[in-house]
CSV table of C-alpha atoms and ligand atoms in Angstrom, one decimal:
chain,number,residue,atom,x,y,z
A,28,UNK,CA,27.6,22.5,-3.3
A,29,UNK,CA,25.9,24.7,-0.7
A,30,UNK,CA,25.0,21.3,1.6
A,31,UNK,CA,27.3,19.3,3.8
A,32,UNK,CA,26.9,15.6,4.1
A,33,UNK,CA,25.7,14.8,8.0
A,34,UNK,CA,28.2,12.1,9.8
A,35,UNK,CA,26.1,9.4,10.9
A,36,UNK,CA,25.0,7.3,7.8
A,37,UNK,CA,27.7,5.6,6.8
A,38,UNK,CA,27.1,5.4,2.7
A,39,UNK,CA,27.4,6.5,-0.7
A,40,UNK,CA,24.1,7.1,-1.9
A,41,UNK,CA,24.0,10.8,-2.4
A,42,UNK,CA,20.6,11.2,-4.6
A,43,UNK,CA,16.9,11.5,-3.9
A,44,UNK,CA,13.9,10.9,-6.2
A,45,UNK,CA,10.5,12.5,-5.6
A,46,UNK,CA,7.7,12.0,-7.8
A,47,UNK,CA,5.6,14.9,-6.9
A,48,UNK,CA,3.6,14.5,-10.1
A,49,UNK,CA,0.4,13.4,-8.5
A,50,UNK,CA,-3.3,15.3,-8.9
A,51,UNK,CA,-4.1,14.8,-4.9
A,52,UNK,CA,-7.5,13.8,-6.0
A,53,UNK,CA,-7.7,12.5,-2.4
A,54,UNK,CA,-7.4,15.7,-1.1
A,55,UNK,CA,-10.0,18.0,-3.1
A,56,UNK,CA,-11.0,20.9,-3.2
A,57,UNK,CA,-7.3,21.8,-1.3
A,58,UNK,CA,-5.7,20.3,-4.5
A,59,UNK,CA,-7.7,22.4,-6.7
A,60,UNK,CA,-5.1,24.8,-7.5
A,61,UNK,CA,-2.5,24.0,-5.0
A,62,UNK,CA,-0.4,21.1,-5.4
A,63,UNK,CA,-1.0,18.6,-2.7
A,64,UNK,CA,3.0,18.4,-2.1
A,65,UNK,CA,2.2,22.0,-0.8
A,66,UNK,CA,-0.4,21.4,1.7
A,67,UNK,CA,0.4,22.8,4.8
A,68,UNK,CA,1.0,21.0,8.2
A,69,UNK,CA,1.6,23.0,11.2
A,70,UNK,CA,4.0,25.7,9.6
A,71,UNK,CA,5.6,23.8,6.9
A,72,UNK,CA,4.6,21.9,3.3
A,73,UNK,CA,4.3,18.3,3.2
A,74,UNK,CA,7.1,17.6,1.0
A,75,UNK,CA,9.6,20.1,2.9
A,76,UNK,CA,9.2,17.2,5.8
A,77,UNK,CA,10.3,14.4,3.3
A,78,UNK,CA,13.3,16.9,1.9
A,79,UNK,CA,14.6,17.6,5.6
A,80,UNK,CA,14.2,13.8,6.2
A,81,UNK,CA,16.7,13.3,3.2
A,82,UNK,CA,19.1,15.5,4.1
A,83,UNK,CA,19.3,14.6,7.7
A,84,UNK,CA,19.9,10.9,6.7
A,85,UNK,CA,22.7,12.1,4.3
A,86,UNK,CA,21.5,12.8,1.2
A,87,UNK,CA,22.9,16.0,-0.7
A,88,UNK,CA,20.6,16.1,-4.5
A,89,UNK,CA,16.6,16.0,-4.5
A,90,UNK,CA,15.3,15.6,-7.9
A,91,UNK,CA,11.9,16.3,-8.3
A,92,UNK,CA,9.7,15.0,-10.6
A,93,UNK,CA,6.7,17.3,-11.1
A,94,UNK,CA,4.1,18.4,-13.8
A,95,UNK,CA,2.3,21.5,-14.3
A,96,UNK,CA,0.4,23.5,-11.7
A,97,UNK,CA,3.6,22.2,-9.2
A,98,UNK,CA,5.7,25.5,-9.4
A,99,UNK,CA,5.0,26.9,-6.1
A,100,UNK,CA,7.5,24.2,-5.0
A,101,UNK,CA,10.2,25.7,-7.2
A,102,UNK,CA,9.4,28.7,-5.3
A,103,UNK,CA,9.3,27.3,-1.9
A,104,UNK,CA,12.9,25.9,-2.0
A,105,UNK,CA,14.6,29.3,-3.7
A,106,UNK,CA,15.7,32.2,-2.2
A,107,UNK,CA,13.2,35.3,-2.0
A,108,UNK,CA,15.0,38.3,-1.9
A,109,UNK,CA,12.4,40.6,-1.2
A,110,UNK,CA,11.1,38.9,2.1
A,111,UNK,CA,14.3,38.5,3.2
A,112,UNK,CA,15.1,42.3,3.0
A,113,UNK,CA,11.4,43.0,4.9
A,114,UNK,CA,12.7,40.5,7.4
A,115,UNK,CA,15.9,41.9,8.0
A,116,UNK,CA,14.1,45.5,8.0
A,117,UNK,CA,11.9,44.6,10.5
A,118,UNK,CA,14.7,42.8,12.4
A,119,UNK,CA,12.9,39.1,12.6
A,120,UNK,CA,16.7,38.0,11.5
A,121,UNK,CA,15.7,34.2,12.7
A,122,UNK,CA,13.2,34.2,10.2
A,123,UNK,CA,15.6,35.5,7.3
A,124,UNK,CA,17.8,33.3,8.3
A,125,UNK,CA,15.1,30.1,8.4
A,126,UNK,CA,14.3,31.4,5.1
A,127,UNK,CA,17.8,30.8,3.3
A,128,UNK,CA,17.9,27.4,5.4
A,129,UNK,CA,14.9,26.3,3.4
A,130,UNK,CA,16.7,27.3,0.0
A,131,UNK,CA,20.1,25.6,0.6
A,132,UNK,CA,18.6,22.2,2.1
A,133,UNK,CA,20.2,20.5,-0.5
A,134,UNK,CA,20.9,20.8,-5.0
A,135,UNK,CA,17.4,20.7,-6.2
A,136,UNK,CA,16.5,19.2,-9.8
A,137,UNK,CA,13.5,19.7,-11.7
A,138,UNK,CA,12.3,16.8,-14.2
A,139,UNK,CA,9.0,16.9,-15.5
A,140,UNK,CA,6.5,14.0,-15.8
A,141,UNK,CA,4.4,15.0,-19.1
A,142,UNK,CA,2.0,12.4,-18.9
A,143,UNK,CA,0.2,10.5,-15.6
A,144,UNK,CA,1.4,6.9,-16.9
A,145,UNK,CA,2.4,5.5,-13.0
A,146,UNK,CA,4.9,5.7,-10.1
A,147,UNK,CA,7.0,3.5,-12.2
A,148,UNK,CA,6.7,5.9,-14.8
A,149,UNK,CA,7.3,9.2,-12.8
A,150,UNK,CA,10.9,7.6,-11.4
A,151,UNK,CA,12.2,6.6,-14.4
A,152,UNK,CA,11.9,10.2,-15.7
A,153,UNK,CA,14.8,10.9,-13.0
A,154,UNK,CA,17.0,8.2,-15.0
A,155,UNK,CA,19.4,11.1,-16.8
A,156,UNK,CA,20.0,13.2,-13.1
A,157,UNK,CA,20.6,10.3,-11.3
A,158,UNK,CA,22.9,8.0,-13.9
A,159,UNK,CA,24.6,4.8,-12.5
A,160,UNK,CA,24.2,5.5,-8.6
A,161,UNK,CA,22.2,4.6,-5.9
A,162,UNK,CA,19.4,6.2,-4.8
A,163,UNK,CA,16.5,6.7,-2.4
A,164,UNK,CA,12.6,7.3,-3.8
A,165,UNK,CA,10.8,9.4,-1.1
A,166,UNK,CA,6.8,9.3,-2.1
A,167,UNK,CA,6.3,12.8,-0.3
A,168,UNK,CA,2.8,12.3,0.9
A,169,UNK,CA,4.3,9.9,3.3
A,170,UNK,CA,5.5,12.1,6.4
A,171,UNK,CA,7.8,9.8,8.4
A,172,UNK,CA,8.9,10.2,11.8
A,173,UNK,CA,11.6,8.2,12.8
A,174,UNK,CA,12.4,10.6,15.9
A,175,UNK,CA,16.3,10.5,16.5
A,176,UNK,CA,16.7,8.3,13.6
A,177,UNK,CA,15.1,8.9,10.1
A,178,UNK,CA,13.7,6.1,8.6
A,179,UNK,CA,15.8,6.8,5.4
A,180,UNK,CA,18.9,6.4,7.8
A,181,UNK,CA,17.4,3.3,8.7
A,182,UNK,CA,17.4,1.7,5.4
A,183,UNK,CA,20.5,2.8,4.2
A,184,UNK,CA,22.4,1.5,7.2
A,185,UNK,CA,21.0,-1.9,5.8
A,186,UNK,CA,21.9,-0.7,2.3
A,187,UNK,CA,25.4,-0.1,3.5
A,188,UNK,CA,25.6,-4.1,4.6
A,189,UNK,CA,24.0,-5.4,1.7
A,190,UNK,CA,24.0,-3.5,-1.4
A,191,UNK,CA,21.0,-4.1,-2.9
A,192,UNK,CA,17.5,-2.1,-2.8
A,193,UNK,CA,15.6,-1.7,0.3
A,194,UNK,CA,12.2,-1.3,0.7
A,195,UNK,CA,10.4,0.3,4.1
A,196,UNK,CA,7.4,-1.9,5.4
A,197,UNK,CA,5.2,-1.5,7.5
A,198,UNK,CA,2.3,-4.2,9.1
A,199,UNK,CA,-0.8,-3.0,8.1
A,200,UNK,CA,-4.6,-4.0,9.2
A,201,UNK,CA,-5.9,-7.0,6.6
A,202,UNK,CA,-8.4,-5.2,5.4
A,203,UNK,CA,-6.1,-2.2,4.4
A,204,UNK,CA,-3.6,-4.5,1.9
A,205,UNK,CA,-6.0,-2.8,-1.2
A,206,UNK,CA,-4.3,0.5,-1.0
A,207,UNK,CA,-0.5,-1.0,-0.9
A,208,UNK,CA,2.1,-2.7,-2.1
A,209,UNK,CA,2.3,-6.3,-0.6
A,210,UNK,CA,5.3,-8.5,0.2
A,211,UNK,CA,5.6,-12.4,0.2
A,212,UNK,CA,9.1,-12.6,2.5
A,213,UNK,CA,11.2,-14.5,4.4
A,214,UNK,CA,13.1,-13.3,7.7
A,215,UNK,CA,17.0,-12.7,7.6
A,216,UNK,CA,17.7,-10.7,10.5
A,217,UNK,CA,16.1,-8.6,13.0
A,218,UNK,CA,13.1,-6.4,11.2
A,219,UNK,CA,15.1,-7.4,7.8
A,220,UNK,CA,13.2,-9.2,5.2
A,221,UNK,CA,14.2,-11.3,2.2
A,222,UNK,CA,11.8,-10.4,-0.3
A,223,UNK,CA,10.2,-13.3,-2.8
A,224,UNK,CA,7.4,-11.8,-4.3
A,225,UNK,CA,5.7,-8.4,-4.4
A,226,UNK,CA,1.9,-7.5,-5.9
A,227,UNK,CA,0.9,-4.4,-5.9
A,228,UNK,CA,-2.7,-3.4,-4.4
A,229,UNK,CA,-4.2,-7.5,-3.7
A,230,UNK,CA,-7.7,-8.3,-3.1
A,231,UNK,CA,-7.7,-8.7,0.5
A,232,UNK,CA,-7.9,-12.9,-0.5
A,233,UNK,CA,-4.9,-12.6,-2.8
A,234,UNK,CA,-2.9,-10.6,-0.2
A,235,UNK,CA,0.7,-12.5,0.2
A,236,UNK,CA,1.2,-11.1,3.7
A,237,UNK,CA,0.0,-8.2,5.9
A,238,UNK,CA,3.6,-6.3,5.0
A,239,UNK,CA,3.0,-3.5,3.1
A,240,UNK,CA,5.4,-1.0,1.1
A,241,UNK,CA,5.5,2.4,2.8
A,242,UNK,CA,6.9,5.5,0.9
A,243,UNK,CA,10.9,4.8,0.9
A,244,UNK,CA,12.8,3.2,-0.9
A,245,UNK,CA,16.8,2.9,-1.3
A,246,UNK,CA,17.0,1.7,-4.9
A,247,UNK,CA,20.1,0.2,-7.2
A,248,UNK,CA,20.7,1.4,-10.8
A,249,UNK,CA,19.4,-1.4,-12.6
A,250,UNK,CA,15.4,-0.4,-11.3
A,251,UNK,CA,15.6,1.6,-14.4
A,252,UNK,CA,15.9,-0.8,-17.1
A,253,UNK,CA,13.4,-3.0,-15.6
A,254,UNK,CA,11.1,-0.1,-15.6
A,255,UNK,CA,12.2,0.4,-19.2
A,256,UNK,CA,10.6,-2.9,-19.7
A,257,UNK,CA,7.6,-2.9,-17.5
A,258,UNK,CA,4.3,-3.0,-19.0
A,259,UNK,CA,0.9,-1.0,-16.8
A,260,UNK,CA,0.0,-2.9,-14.3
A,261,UNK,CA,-2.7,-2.1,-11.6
A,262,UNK,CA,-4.7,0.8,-12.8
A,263,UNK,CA,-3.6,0.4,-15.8
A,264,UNK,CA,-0.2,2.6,-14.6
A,265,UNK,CA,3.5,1.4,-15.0
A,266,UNK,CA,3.9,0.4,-11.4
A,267,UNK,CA,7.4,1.0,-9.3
A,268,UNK,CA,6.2,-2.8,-7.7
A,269,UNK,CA,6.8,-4.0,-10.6
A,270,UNK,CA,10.0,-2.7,-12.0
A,271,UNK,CA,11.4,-3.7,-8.2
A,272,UNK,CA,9.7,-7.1,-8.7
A,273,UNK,CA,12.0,-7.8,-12.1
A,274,UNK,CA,15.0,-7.4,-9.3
A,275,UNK,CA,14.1,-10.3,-6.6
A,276,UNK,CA,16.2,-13.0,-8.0
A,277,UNK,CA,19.1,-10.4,-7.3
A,278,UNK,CA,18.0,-9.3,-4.0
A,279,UNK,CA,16.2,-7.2,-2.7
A,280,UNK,CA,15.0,-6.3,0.8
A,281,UNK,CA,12.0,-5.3,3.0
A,282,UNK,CA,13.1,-3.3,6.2
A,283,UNK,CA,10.6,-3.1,9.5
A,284,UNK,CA,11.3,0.0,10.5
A,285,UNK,CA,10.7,2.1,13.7
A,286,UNK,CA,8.8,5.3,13.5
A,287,UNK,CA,5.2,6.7,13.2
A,288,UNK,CA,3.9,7.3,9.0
A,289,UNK,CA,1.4,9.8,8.2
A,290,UNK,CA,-0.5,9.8,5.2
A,291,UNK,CA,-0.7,12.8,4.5
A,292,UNK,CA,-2.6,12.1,0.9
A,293,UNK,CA,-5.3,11.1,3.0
A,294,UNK,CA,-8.0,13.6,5.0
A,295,UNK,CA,-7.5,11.1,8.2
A,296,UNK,CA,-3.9,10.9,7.6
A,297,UNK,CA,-3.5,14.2,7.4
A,298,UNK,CA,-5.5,15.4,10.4
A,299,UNK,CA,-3.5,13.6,12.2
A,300,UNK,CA,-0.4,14.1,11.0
A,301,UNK,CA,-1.5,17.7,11.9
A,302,UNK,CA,-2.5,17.0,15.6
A,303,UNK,CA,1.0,14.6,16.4
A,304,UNK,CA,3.1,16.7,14.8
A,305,UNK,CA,1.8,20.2,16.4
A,306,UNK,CA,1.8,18.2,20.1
A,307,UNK,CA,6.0,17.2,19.4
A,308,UNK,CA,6.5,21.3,18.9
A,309,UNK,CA,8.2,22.7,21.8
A,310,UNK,CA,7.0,26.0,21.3
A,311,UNK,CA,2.9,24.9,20.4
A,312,UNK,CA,2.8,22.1,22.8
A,313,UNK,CA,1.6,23.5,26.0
A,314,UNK,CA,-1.3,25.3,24.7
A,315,UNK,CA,-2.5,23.0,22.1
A,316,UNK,CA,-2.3,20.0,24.6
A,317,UNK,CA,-4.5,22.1,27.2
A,318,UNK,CA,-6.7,23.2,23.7
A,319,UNK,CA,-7.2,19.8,22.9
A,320,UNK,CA,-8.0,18.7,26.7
A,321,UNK,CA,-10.6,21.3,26.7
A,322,UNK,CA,-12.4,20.2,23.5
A,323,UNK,CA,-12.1,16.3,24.6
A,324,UNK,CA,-14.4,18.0,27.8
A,325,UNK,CA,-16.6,19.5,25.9
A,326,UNK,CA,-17.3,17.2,23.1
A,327,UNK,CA,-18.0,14.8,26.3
A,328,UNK,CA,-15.0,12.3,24.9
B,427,G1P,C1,2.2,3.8,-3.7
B,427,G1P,C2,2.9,2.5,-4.1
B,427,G1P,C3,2.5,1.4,-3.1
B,427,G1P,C4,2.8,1.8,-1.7
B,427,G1P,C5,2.1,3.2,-1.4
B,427,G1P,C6,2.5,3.7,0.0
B,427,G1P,O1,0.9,3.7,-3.9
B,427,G1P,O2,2.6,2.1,-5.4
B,427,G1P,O3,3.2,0.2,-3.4
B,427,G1P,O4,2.3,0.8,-0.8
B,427,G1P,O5,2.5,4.1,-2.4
B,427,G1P,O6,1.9,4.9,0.3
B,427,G1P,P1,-0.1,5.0,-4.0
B,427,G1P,O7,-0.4,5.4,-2.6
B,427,G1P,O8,0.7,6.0,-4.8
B,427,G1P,O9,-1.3,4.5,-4.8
């Protein structure tokens, strides 16, 4: 295998899941024809954040699970010959070599999603790559930035300890518990959760808590026959919530963890997403920051 496992995490979980199956109806007209994994922010697609995010937290296999109109990504993680050689020709070699980075990131997978059933749904068609092992589920429109430490380090440090699926959460506004996956918990540890019960997308009355799921999960073998066995839940999908809720009595964990989450899946989220990441750039930061200073003048903010 072209990748090499990074030092730090300290763990065995070695695949990735990411249902990239979605229409991105949020994002129309972008996600016309493009697939909204694809979207661009700054100089890279959404879901190359999530893969580099994997990789640098020690994970070496991505399977993704994808539908039709999603082959640009196939594309966007393979090598491309013919830029390459125009590349080197023109002697931009840090570009080549940027190029071949992207394409040997880590073993890439390909399982197809033939019908829009649910989350739930989309991960249990990575069931036959992924086997008897551990393994993380990355929603890719979800852009996390856990600076020096990815989130997905994070949880599997507390994976590591306990051995049992971890969920990341995050506190969100009360009226924002609609769009999410809610946790009832109780505390264990610093920013570690027990979790009791989960719903998926409450009416802001029926909301057990303001903890909400975010897009990462480290996730134990057994999800999958639960899944087998869940039956559509909120919007009439086969919700991952809900497979993961089958697993409580065993344990399973909520994890706090430090960062900043972009939405990316969202116009807001996205925009800024755009702005942050752009102003972290060493090599866009000066200008944009004194762009952005300007515009605040002018628009009288
Ligand atoms: C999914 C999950 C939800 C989670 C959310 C995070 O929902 O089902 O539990 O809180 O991602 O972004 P979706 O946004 O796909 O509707």
């Amino acid at each position: 295998m072209a990748t090499t496992r990074p030092t730090h995490p300290a763990h065995d979980v070695r695949t990735a899941v990411f249902p990239a199956a979605g229409l991105g109806t949020r994002m129309l007209p972008a996600t016309k024809a493009s697939p909204k994994e694809m979207l661009n922010v700054v100089d890279k697609p959404v879901i190359q954040y999530g893969i580099e995010e994997a990789v640098a937290s020690g994970i070496e296999r991505v399977v993704l699970v994808t539908a039709s109109g999603k082959s640009m990504m196939e594309d966007h993680f393979d090598y491309a010959p013919e830029l390459e050689r125009q590349l080197e020709a023109k002697g931009k070699t840090a570009e080549r070599d940027e190029m071949r980075r992207i394409a040997n990131l880590a073993q890439l997978v390909y399982v197809r999603q033939k019908e829009a059933r649910g989350l739930g749904h989309a991960v249990l068609q990575a069931r036959p790559v992924v086997g008897r092992e551990p393994f993380c589920v990355f929603l890719p429109d979800d852009i996390m930035d856990g600076g020096d430490d990815p989130v997905t380090a994070q949880l599997l440090r507390v994976y590591a300890e306990r051995r049992r699926p971890v969920i990341a959460v995050e506190r969100v506004p009360r009226q924002d518990v609609p769009k999410y996956g809610i946790l009832a918990v109780e505390e264990v540890g610093p920013r570690l959760f027990r979790i009791r019960d989960m719903v998926e997308k409450p009416g802001v009355e029926d909301a057990p808590s303001d903890l909400a799921i975010m897009g990462r999960y480290v996730l134990t073998p057994d999800v999958f026959d639960a899944l087998e066995r869940t039956a559509p839940g909120a919007g009439g999908e086969i919700q991952l919530t809900d497979g993961i809720k089958a697993l409580l009595d065993d344990g399973v964990y909520a994890y706090e963890y430090t960062g900043r989450r972009y939405d990316c899946g969202s116009k807001q989220g996205y925009l800024q997403a755009t702005v942050e990441l752009a102003l972290k750039r060493p090599d866009l930061r000066a200008e944009f920051r004194a762009f952005l200073g300007d515009l605040a003048t002018r628009s009288g903010a």
